[in-house]
């Protein structure tokens, strides 16, 4: 697992994850950027999927992206933490890892910081969940956390170091 600061739509990995909404019809933030970069054939493929529930994940092709696949997952909207948000976010990472692991052509996978933009999930709390779930569910995969600011990347780098120390103990 590693953390970088980049535009996820530019990454040459086997699959990127999209922080989508339940309609899978595109939106703002990273979802909008992915749809713009992938082109209209992505929207066409998404239309056939019948949406996606919060905490679930669905796979499409990458179309115009350098990545061959996109895992679309729907994070929870932050309502203060008493609404099952932690478990739903954990489920996004778990289901995304499982879906990617089941596709033999996927070895490298990049995540954006799901739910931490428009959906308002506290950043560090989300990052701890992301690292814990990916560590537990990505035996076969090389996972990158693709942050959108240096500040966010620093949070991940620090938490990944902590995680590495715990694993080594
Ligand atoms: N590359 C990497 N990360 C990005 C990019 C990018 N090009 N653009 C934004 N981010 P958000 P959410 C970061 O709001 O909170 C959409 O409208 C951003 O800085 O994209 O899960 C969907 O349709 C933040 O850290 O997703 C949903 O309605 C992270 O991506 C809703 O937003 C997630 O921010 C989902 O909200």
mmCIF file of C-alpha atoms and ligand atoms in Angstrom:
data_model
loop_
_atom_site.group_PDB
_atom_site.id
_atom_site.type_symbol
_atom_site.label_atom_id
_atom_site.label_comp_id
_atom_site.label_asym_id
_atom_site.label_seq_id
_atom_site.Cartn_x
_atom_site.Cartn_y
_atom_site.Cartn_z
ATOM 1 C CA UNK A 1 0.000 0.000 0.000
ATOM 2 C CA UNK A 2 1.260 3.472 -0.797
ATOM 3 C CA UNK A 3 -0.086 7.030 -0.972
ATOM 4 C CA UNK A 4 0.388 9.563 -3.756
ATOM 5 C CA UNK A 5 -0.989 12.979 -4.658
ATOM 6 C CA UNK A 6 -2.368 12.951 -8.199
ATOM 7 C CA UNK A 7 -5.391 13.131 -10.482
ATOM 8 C CA UNK A 8 -6.687 9.557 -10.358
ATOM 9 C CA UNK A 9 -7.930 9.731 -13.969
ATOM 10 C CA UNK A 10 -4.335 9.900 -15.220
ATOM 11 C CA UNK A 11 -3.011 6.787 -13.441
ATOM 12 C CA UNK A 12 -1.726 3.817 -15.419
ATOM 13 C CA UNK A 13 -3.011 1.154 -13.064
ATOM 14 C CA UNK A 14 -5.204 -1.834 -13.909
ATOM 15 C CA UNK A 15 -8.225 -0.381 -12.109
ATOM 16 C CA UNK A 16 -9.256 2.823 -10.401
ATOM 17 C CA UNK A 17 -12.094 3.182 -7.921
ATOM 18 C CA UNK A 18 -14.794 5.795 -8.415
ATOM 19 C CA UNK A 19 -16.533 7.509 -5.473
ATOM 20 C CA UNK A 20 -19.909 7.444 -7.201
ATOM 21 C CA UNK A 21 -23.520 8.027 -6.135
ATOM 22 C CA UNK A 22 -26.333 5.478 -6.103
ATOM 23 C CA UNK A 23 -27.496 6.337 -9.630
ATOM 24 C CA UNK A 24 -24.055 5.631 -11.180
ATOM 25 C CA UNK A 25 -24.977 8.351 -13.670
ATOM 26 C CA UNK A 26 -22.037 10.624 -12.855
ATOM 27 C CA UNK A 27 -21.830 13.708 -10.646
ATOM 28 C CA UNK A 28 -19.255 16.181 -9.322
ATOM 29 C CA UNK A 29 -15.875 15.639 -7.679
ATOM 30 C CA UNK A 30 -13.847 12.609 -8.661
ATOM 31 C CA UNK A 31 -16.937 10.978 -10.213
ATOM 32 C CA UNK A 32 -17.328 13.885 -12.656
ATOM 33 C CA UNK A 33 -13.623 13.837 -13.480
ATOM 34 C CA UNK A 34 -13.711 10.086 -14.189
ATOM 35 C CA UNK A 35 -16.763 10.360 -16.453
ATOM 36 C CA UNK A 36 -15.235 13.271 -18.358
ATOM 37 C CA UNK A 37 -11.955 11.437 -18.879
ATOM 38 C CA UNK A 38 -13.529 8.052 -19.695
ATOM 39 C CA UNK A 39 -16.003 9.499 -22.178
ATOM 40 C CA UNK A 40 -19.696 8.849 -22.954
ATOM 41 C CA UNK A 41 -19.338 5.088 -23.383
ATOM 42 C CA UNK A 42 -18.843 4.845 -19.608
ATOM 43 C CA UNK A 43 -22.234 6.443 -18.971
ATOM 44 C CA UNK A 44 -23.775 4.032 -21.447
ATOM 45 C CA UNK A 45 -22.288 1.034 -19.617
ATOM 46 C CA UNK A 46 -23.304 2.445 -16.216
ATOM 47 C CA UNK A 47 -26.905 2.803 -17.399
ATOM 48 C CA UNK A 48 -27.075 -0.988 -17.772
ATOM 49 C CA UNK A 49 -26.017 -1.622 -14.155
ATOM 50 C CA UNK A 50 -29.205 -0.446 -12.432
ATOM 51 C CA UNK A 51 -27.484 1.746 -9.831
ATOM 52 C CA UNK A 52 -25.497 0.737 -6.767
ATOM 53 C CA UNK A 53 -26.396 0.733 -3.069
ATOM 54 C CA UNK A 54 -24.306 2.549 -0.460
ATOM 55 C CA UNK A 55 -21.438 0.277 0.605
ATOM 56 C CA UNK A 56 -21.655 -1.877 -2.546
ATOM 57 C CA UNK A 57 -19.390 -1.907 -5.644
ATOM 58 C CA UNK A 58 -19.793 -2.570 -9.376
ATOM 59 C CA UNK A 59 -17.242 -3.043 -12.168
ATOM 60 C CA UNK A 60 -17.082 -1.402 -15.621
ATOM 61 C CA UNK A 61 -14.484 -0.953 -18.304
ATOM 62 C CA UNK A 62 -12.200 2.071 -18.183
ATOM 63 C CA UNK A 63 -13.059 3.219 -21.735
ATOM 64 C CA UNK A 64 -10.982 6.362 -22.441
ATOM 65 C CA UNK A 65 -8.924 6.065 -19.241
ATOM 66 C CA UNK A 66 -5.419 4.612 -19.038
ATOM 67 C CA UNK A 67 -6.907 2.187 -16.449
ATOM 68 C CA UNK A 68 -8.582 -0.856 -17.986
ATOM 69 C CA UNK A 69 -11.313 -1.122 -15.316
ATOM 70 C CA UNK A 70 -13.296 1.108 -12.972
ATOM 71 C CA UNK A 71 -14.734 -0.126 -9.677
ATOM 72 C CA UNK A 72 -17.693 2.114 -8.819
ATOM 73 C CA UNK A 73 -18.581 2.271 -5.141
ATOM 74 C CA UNK A 74 -20.985 4.491 -3.229
ATOM 75 C CA UNK A 75 -19.729 5.898 0.045
ATOM 76 C CA UNK A 76 -21.951 7.042 2.911
ATOM 77 C CA UNK A 77 -22.936 10.672 3.434
ATOM 78 C CA UNK A 78 -21.538 11.787 6.818
ATOM 79 C CA UNK A 79 -24.377 12.458 9.283
ATOM 80 C CA UNK A 80 -22.259 12.742 12.435
ATOM 81 C CA UNK A 81 -21.126 9.133 12.769
ATOM 82 C CA UNK A 82 -24.192 7.573 14.421
ATOM 83 C CA UNK A 83 -25.742 6.352 11.221
ATOM 84 C CA UNK A 84 -23.496 3.380 10.430
ATOM 85 C CA UNK A 85 -21.130 5.547 8.371
ATOM 86 C CA UNK A 86 -17.948 3.755 9.537
ATOM 87 C CA UNK A 87 -19.272 0.308 8.629
ATOM 88 C CA UNK A 88 -20.638 1.513 5.272
ATOM 89 C CA UNK A 89 -17.317 3.089 4.348
ATOM 90 C CA UNK A 90 -15.484 -0.090 5.416
ATOM 91 C CA UNK A 91 -17.860 -2.032 3.197
ATOM 92 C CA UNK A 92 -16.966 0.197 0.193
ATOM 93 C CA UNK A 93 -13.283 -0.644 0.570
ATOM 94 C CA UNK A 94 -13.930 -4.321 1.319
ATOM 95 C CA UNK A 95 -16.325 -4.859 -1.608
ATOM 96 C CA UNK A 96 -14.078 -2.909 -3.996
ATOM 97 C CA UNK A 97 -11.080 -5.042 -3.017
ATOM 98 C CA UNK A 98 -13.109 -8.244 -3.384
ATOM 99 C CA UNK A 99 -14.434 -7.260 -6.797
ATOM 100 C CA UNK A 100 -10.971 -6.290 -8.046
ATOM 101 C CA UNK A 101 -9.389 -9.446 -6.583
ATOM 102 C CA UNK A 102 -11.909 -11.609 -8.427
ATOM 103 C CA UNK A 103 -10.805 -10.170 -11.792
ATOM 104 C CA UNK A 104 -7.497 -11.871 -12.750
ATOM 105 C CA UNK A 105 -6.482 -8.971 -15.005
ATOM 106 C CA UNK A 106 -6.373 -6.583 -12.036
ATOM 107 C CA UNK A 107 -3.113 -6.496 -10.060
ATOM 108 C CA UNK A 108 -2.863 -2.780 -9.345
ATOM 109 C CA UNK A 109 -5.719 -0.756 -7.870
ATOM 110 C CA UNK A 110 -5.982 2.943 -6.984
ATOM 111 C CA UNK A 111 -8.540 4.419 -4.563
ATOM 112 C CA UNK A 112 -9.615 8.037 -4.169
ATOM 113 C CA UNK A 113 -10.505 9.170 -0.632
ATOM 114 C CA UNK A 114 -14.088 7.930 -0.741
ATOM 115 C CA UNK A 115 -16.767 10.055 0.994
ATOM 116 C CA UNK A 116 -14.271 12.711 2.157
ATOM 117 C CA UNK A 117 -15.307 15.385 -0.378
ATOM 118 C CA UNK A 118 -18.937 16.307 -1.038
ATOM 119 C CA UNK A 119 -20.121 13.547 1.365
ATOM 120 C CA UNK A 120 -18.260 15.157 4.289
ATOM 121 C CA UNK A 121 -16.655 12.139 6.034
ATOM 122 C CA UNK A 122 -13.850 13.272 8.416
ATOM 123 C CA UNK A 123 -10.598 12.703 6.530
ATOM 124 C CA UNK A 124 -8.354 10.949 9.036
ATOM 125 C CA UNK A 125 -11.155 8.737 10.290
ATOM 126 C CA UNK A 126 -11.848 7.664 6.691
ATOM 127 C CA UNK A 127 -8.148 7.054 5.990
ATOM 128 C CA UNK A 128 -7.819 4.736 9.011
ATOM 129 C CA UNK A 129 -10.767 2.687 7.757
ATOM 130 C CA UNK A 130 -9.363 2.596 4.203
ATOM 131 C CA UNK A 131 -5.957 1.308 5.345
ATOM 132 C CA UNK A 132 -7.430 -1.271 7.727
ATOM 133 C CA UNK A 133 -9.797 -2.724 5.113
ATOM 134 C CA UNK A 134 -7.301 -2.755 2.240
ATOM 135 C CA UNK A 135 -4.695 -4.437 4.451
ATOM 136 C CA UNK A 136 -7.217 -7.147 5.294
ATOM 137 C CA UNK A 137 -8.648 -7.720 1.812
ATOM 138 C CA UNK A 138 -5.952 -7.217 -0.815
ATOM 139 C CA UNK A 139 -3.600 -10.193 -0.638
ATOM 140 C CA UNK A 140 -2.997 -10.242 -4.368
ATOM 141 C CA UNK A 141 -3.342 -6.530 -5.178
ATOM 142 C CA UNK A 142 -0.969 -3.592 -5.083
ATOM 143 C CA UNK A 143 -3.039 -0.747 -3.660
ATOM 144 C CA UNK A 144 -2.476 2.980 -4.056
ATOM 145 C CA UNK A 145 -4.332 5.665 -2.137
ATOM 146 C CA UNK A 146 -4.606 8.536 -4.599
ATOM 147 C CA UNK A 147 -5.023 11.782 -2.666
ATOM 148 C CA UNK A 148 -5.899 15.098 -4.235
ATOM 149 C CA UNK A 149 -3.768 17.365 -2.016
ATOM 150 C CA UNK A 150 -0.359 17.091 -0.373
ATOM 151 C CA UNK A 151 -2.016 17.615 3.001
ATOM 152 C CA UNK A 152 -4.214 14.562 2.457
ATOM 153 C CA UNK A 153 -1.271 12.519 1.216
ATOM 154 C CA UNK A 154 0.696 13.405 4.359
ATOM 155 C CA UNK A 155 -2.130 12.060 6.519
ATOM 156 C CA UNK A 156 -2.011 8.765 4.620
ATOM 157 C CA UNK A 157 1.777 8.548 4.678
ATOM 158 C CA UNK A 158 1.799 8.932 8.443
ATOM 159 C CA UNK A 159 -0.985 6.384 8.981
ATOM 160 C CA UNK A 160 0.692 3.916 6.601
ATOM 161 C CA UNK A 161 3.923 4.218 8.575
ATOM 162 C CA UNK A 162 2.021 3.548 11.806
ATOM 163 C CA UNK A 163 0.336 0.578 10.172
ATOM 164 C CA UNK A 164 3.695 -0.789 8.979
ATOM 165 C CA UNK A 165 5.128 -0.519 12.504
ATOM 166 C CA UNK A 166 2.138 -2.359 13.990
ATOM 167 C CA UNK A 167 2.435 -5.166 11.411
ATOM 168 C CA UNK A 168 6.193 -5.490 12.073
ATOM 169 C CA UNK A 169 5.687 -5.768 15.868
HETATM 170 N N1 LIG B 1 -8.447 12.573 -8.522
HETATM 171 C C1 LIG B 1 -8.294 12.136 -7.245
HETATM 172 N N2 LIG B 1 -9.060 12.571 -6.216
HETATM 173 C C2 LIG B 1 -9.993 13.502 -6.495
HETATM 174 C C3 LIG B 1 -10.227 14.005 -7.799
HETATM 175 C C4 LIG B 1 -9.389 13.508 -8.833
HETATM 176 N N3 LIG B 1 -9.520 13.915 -10.097
HETATM 177 N N4 LIG B 1 -11.232 14.916 -7.748
HETATM 178 C C5 LIG B 1 -11.632 14.971 -6.447
HETATM 179 N N5 LIG B 1 -10.886 14.137 -5.689
HETATM 180 P P1 LIG B 1 -15.806 13.555 -3.895
HETATM 181 P P2 LIG B 1 -17.533 11.873 -2.158
HETATM 182 C C6 LIG B 1 -10.948 13.835 -4.255
HETATM 183 O O1 LIG B 1 -16.555 14.768 -3.507
HETATM 184 O O2 LIG B 1 -17.212 12.696 -0.974
HETATM 185 C C7 LIG B 1 -20.032 13.149 -6.562
HETATM 186 O O3 LIG B 1 -20.901 14.152 -7.013
HETATM 187 C C8 LIG B 1 -11.514 14.860 -3.316
HETATM 188 O O4 LIG B 1 -10.536 15.823 -2.964
HETATM 189 O O5 LIG B 1 -15.441 13.369 -5.315
HETATM 190 O O6 LIG B 1 -17.463 10.371 -2.032
HETATM 191 C C9 LIG B 1 -20.654 11.765 -6.640
HETATM 192 O O7 LIG B 1 -21.494 11.626 -7.769
HETATM 193 C C10 LIG B 1 -11.896 13.989 -2.112
HETATM 194 O O8 LIG B 1 -10.741 13.743 -1.283
HETATM 195 O O9 LIG B 1 -16.615 12.198 -3.461
HETATM 196 C C11 LIG B 1 -21.418 11.696 -5.353
HETATM 197 O O10 LIG B 1 -22.683 12.335 -5.461
HETATM 198 C C12 LIG B 1 -12.275 12.648 -2.745
HETATM 199 O O11 LIG B 1 -11.828 12.730 -4.114
HETATM 200 C C13 LIG B 1 -20.562 12.463 -4.380
HETATM 201 O O12 LIG B 1 -19.772 13.352 -5.173
HETATM 202 C C14 LIG B 1 -13.760 12.338 -2.735
HETATM 203 O O13 LIG B 1 -14.499 13.523 -2.992
HETATM 204 C C15 LIG B 1 -19.623 11.556 -3.642
HETATM 205 O O14 LIG B 1 -18.976 12.291 -2.639
#
